[in-house]
């Protein structure tokens, strides 16, 4: 029971980290797009 809960928490944590990573990449992409528009 305890092991299952720990495993579940770990997978939830990894999913959150992965989504944060994707969000950071996405923000970076949008930021570069805005900079390009400002240059043009």
PDB file of N, CA and C in Angstrom:
ATOM      1  N   UNK A   1       0.842  -1.215   0.000  1.00  0.00           N
ATOM      2  CA  UNK A   1       0.000   0.000   0.000  1.00  0.00           C
ATOM      3  C   UNK A   1       0.867   1.251   0.000  1.00  0.00           C
ATOM      4  N   UNK A   2       1.800   1.299   0.935  1.00  0.00           N
ATOM      5  CA  UNK A   2       2.680   2.462   1.024  1.00  0.00           C
ATOM      6  C   UNK A   2       3.522   2.600  -0.247  1.00  0.00           C
ATOM      7  N   UNK A   3       4.029   1.469  -0.736  1.00  0.00           N
ATOM      8  CA  UNK A   3       4.848   1.468  -1.948  1.00  0.00           C
ATOM      9  C   UNK A   3       4.046   1.970  -3.152  1.00  0.00           C
ATOM     10  N   UNK A   4       2.797   1.512  -3.246  1.00  0.00           N
ATOM     11  CA  UNK A   4       1.932   1.931  -4.356  1.00  0.00           C
ATOM     12  C   UNK A   4       1.691   3.444  -4.321  1.00  0.00           C
ATOM     13  N   UNK A   5       1.484   3.977  -3.122  1.00  0.00           N
ATOM     14  CA  UNK A   5       1.272   5.422  -2.983  1.00  0.00           C
ATOM     15  C   UNK A   5       2.514   6.200  -3.380  1.00  0.00           C
ATOM     16  N   UNK A   6       3.680   5.717  -2.952  1.00  0.00           N
ATOM     17  CA  UNK A   6       4.939   6.380  -3.299  1.00  0.00           C
ATOM     18  C   UNK A   6       5.156   6.362  -4.807  1.00  0.00           C
ATOM     19  N   UNK A   7       4.862   5.209  -5.411  1.00  0.00           N
ATOM     20  CA  UNK A   7       5.027   5.058  -6.857  1.00  0.00           C
ATOM     21  C   UNK A   7       4.097   6.021  -7.600  1.00  0.00           C
ATOM     22  N   UNK A   8       2.851   6.127  -7.116  1.00  0.00           N
ATOM     23  CA  UNK A   8       1.874   7.014  -7.721  1.00  0.00           C
ATOM     24  C   UNK A   8       2.302   8.480  -7.590  1.00  0.00           C
ATOM     25  N   UNK A   9       2.790   8.860  -6.423  1.00  0.00           N
ATOM     26  CA  UNK A   9       3.270  10.223  -6.214  1.00  0.00           C
ATOM     27  C   UNK A   9       4.444  10.543  -7.122  1.00  0.00           C
ATOM     28  N   UNK A  10       5.326   9.560  -7.277  1.00  0.00           N
ATOM     29  CA  UNK A  10       6.497   9.753  -8.133  1.00  0.00           C
ATOM     30  C   UNK A  10       6.077   9.965  -9.585  1.00  0.00           C
ATOM     31  N   UNK A  11       5.134   9.146 -10.073  1.00  0.00           N
ATOM     32  CA  UNK A  11       4.689   9.299 -11.454  1.00  0.00           C
ATOM     33  C   UNK A  11       3.960  10.627 -11.649  1.00  0.00           C
ATOM     34  N   UNK A  12       3.163  11.051 -10.677  1.00  0.00           N
ATOM     35  CA  UNK A  12       2.501  12.360 -10.757  1.00  0.00           C
ATOM     36  C   UNK A  12       3.524  13.486 -10.798  1.00  0.00           C
ATOM     37  N   UNK A  13       4.570  13.343  -9.980  1.00  0.00           N
ATOM     38  CA  UNK A  13       5.640  14.334  -9.942  1.00  0.00           C
ATOM     39  C   UNK A  13       6.350  14.413 -11.298  1.00  0.00           C
ATOM     40  N   UNK A  14       6.655  13.250 -11.873  1.00  0.00           N
ATOM     41  CA  UNK A  14       7.343  13.223 -13.171  1.00  0.00           C
ATOM     42  C   UNK A  14       6.472  13.821 -14.270  1.00  0.00           C
ATOM     43  N   UNK A  15       5.173  13.550 -14.226  1.00  0.00           N
ATOM     44  CA  UNK A  15       4.248  14.119 -15.212  1.00  0.00           C
ATOM     45  C   UNK A  15       4.235  15.645 -15.087  1.00  0.00           C
ATOM     46  N   UNK A  16       4.171  16.152 -13.846  1.00  0.00           N
ATOM     47  CA  UNK A  16       4.179  17.601 -13.625  1.00  0.00           C
ATOM     48  C   UNK A  16       5.457  18.231 -14.135  1.00  0.00           C
ATOM     49  N   UNK A  17       6.589  17.589 -13.857  1.00  0.00           N
ATOM     50  CA  UNK A  17       7.886  18.103 -14.316  1.00  0.00           C
ATOM     51  C   UNK A  17       7.917  18.136 -15.841  1.00  0.00           C
ATOM     52  N   UNK A  18       7.420  17.060 -16.458  1.00  0.00           N
ATOM     53  CA  UNK A  18       7.422  16.974 -17.914  1.00  0.00           C
ATOM     54  C   UNK A  18       6.553  18.082 -18.506  1.00  0.00           C
ATOM     55  N   UNK A  19       5.363  18.297 -17.940  1.00  0.00           N
ATOM     56  CA  UNK A  19       4.484  19.346 -18.451  1.00  0.00           C
ATOM     57  C   UNK A  19       5.085  20.727 -18.247  1.00  0.00           C
ATOM     58  N   UNK A  20       5.766  20.933 -17.110  1.00  0.00           N
ATOM     59  CA  UNK A  20       6.447  22.206 -16.882  1.00  0.00           C
ATOM     60  C   UNK A  20       7.523  22.426 -17.925  1.00  0.00           C
ATOM     61  N   UNK A  21       8.261  21.362 -18.244  1.00  0.00           N
ATOM     62  CA  UNK A  21       9.326  21.429 -19.239  1.00  0.00           C
ATOM     63  C   UNK A  21       8.752  21.817 -20.602  1.00  0.00           C
ATOM     64  N   UNK A  22       7.646  21.182 -20.974  1.00  0.00           N
ATOM     65  CA  UNK A  22       6.971  21.485 -22.240  1.00  0.00           C
ATOM     66  C   UNK A  22       6.492  22.944 -22.232  1.00  0.00           C
ATOM     67  N   UNK A  23       5.938  23.391 -21.114  1.00  0.00           N
ATOM     68  CA  UNK A  23       5.449  24.764 -21.000  1.00  0.00           C
ATOM     69  C   UNK A  23       6.592  25.759 -21.153  1.00  0.00           C
ATOM     70  N   UNK A  24       7.743  25.448 -20.573  1.00  0.00           N
ATOM     71  CA  UNK A  24       8.911  26.334 -20.690  1.00  0.00           C
ATOM     72  C   UNK A  24       9.361  26.429 -22.136  1.00  0.00           C
ATOM     73  N   UNK A  25       9.428  25.293 -22.820  1.00  0.00           N
ATOM     74  CA  UNK A  25       9.817  25.286 -24.241  1.00  0.00           C
ATOM     75  C   UNK A  25       8.819  26.104 -25.049  1.00  0.00           C
ATOM     76  N   UNK A  26       7.539  25.938 -24.767  1.00  0.00           N
ATOM     77  CA  UNK A  26       6.481  26.644 -25.468  1.00  0.00           C
ATOM     78  C   UNK A  26       6.587  28.159 -25.234  1.00  0.00           C
ATOM     79  N   UNK A  27       6.816  28.561 -23.986  1.00  0.00           N
ATOM     80  CA  UNK A  27       6.993  29.980 -23.660  1.00  0.00           C
ATOM     81  C   UNK A  27       8.184  30.567 -24.393  1.00  0.00           C
ATOM     82  N   UNK A  28       9.276  29.803 -24.458  1.00  0.00           N
ATOM     83  CA  UNK A  28      10.489  30.232 -25.148  1.00  0.00           C
ATOM     84  C   UNK A  28      10.198  30.445 -26.629  1.00  0.00           C
ATOM     85  N   UNK A  29       9.441  29.522 -27.224  1.00  0.00           N
ATOM     86  CA  UNK A  29       9.069  29.604 -28.632  1.00  0.00           C
ATOM     87  C   UNK A  29       8.226  30.853 -28.896  1.00  0.00           C
ATOM     88  N   UNK A  30       7.233  31.094 -28.036  1.00  0.00           N
ATOM     89  CA  UNK A  30       6.357  32.261 -28.175  1.00  0.00           C
ATOM     90  C   UNK A  30       7.169  33.548 -28.011  1.00  0.00           C
ATOM     91  N   UNK A  31       8.080  33.534 -27.035  1.00  0.00           N
ATOM     92  CA  UNK A  31       8.931  34.702 -26.774  1.00  0.00           C
ATOM     93  C   UNK A  31       9.783  35.040 -27.999  1.00  0.00           C
ATOM     94  N   UNK A  32      10.393  34.022 -28.619  1.00  0.00           N
ATOM     95  CA  UNK A  32      11.202  34.241 -29.822  1.00  0.00           C
ATOM     96  C   UNK A  32      10.347  34.755 -30.977  1.00  0.00           C
ATOM     97  N   UNK A  33       9.124  34.238 -31.079  1.00  0.00           N
ATOM     98  CA  UNK A  33       8.198  34.666 -32.119  1.00  0.00           C
ATOM     99  C   UNK A  33       7.883  36.160 -31.958  1.00  0.00           C
ATOM    100  N   UNK A  34       7.639  36.595 -30.717  1.00  0.00           N
ATOM    101  CA  UNK A  34       7.343  37.995 -30.423  1.00  0.00           C
ATOM    102  C   UNK A  34       8.549  38.876 -30.773  1.00  0.00           C
ATOM    103  N   UNK A  35       9.740  38.424 -30.404  1.00  0.00           N
ATOM    104  CA  UNK A  35      10.955  39.186 -30.713  1.00  0.00           C
ATOM    105  C   UNK A  35      11.112  39.345 -32.227  1.00  0.00           C
ATOM    106  N   UNK A  36      10.881  38.255 -32.968  1.00  0.00           N
ATOM    107  CA  UNK A  36      10.987  38.313 -34.428  1.00  0.00           C
ATOM    108  C   UNK A  36       9.996  39.314 -35.012  1.00  0.00           C
ATOM    109  N   UNK A  37       8.779  39.328 -34.490  1.00  0.00           N
ATOM    110  CA  UNK A  37       7.758  40.258 -34.977  1.00  0.00           C
ATOM    111  C   UNK A  37       8.172  41.702 -34.690  1.00  0.00           C
ATOM    112  N   UNK A  38       8.799  41.920 -33.525  1.00  0.00           N
ATOM    113  CA  UNK A  38       9.234  43.263 -33.174  1.00  0.00           C
ATOM    114  C   UNK A  38      10.388  43.741 -34.048  1.00  0.00           C
ATOM    115  N   UNK A  39      11.261  42.819 -34.457  1.00  0.00           N
ATOM    116  CA  UNK A  39      12.377  43.172 -35.338  1.00  0.00           C
ATOM    117  C   UNK A  39      11.840  43.575 -36.710  1.00  0.00           C
ATOM    118  N   UNK A  40      10.865  42.815 -37.216  1.00  0.00           N
ATOM    119  CA  UNK A  40      10.308  43.088 -38.548  1.00  0.00           C
ATOM    120  C   UNK A  40       9.411  44.283 -38.567  1.00  0.00           C
TER     121      UNK A  40
END
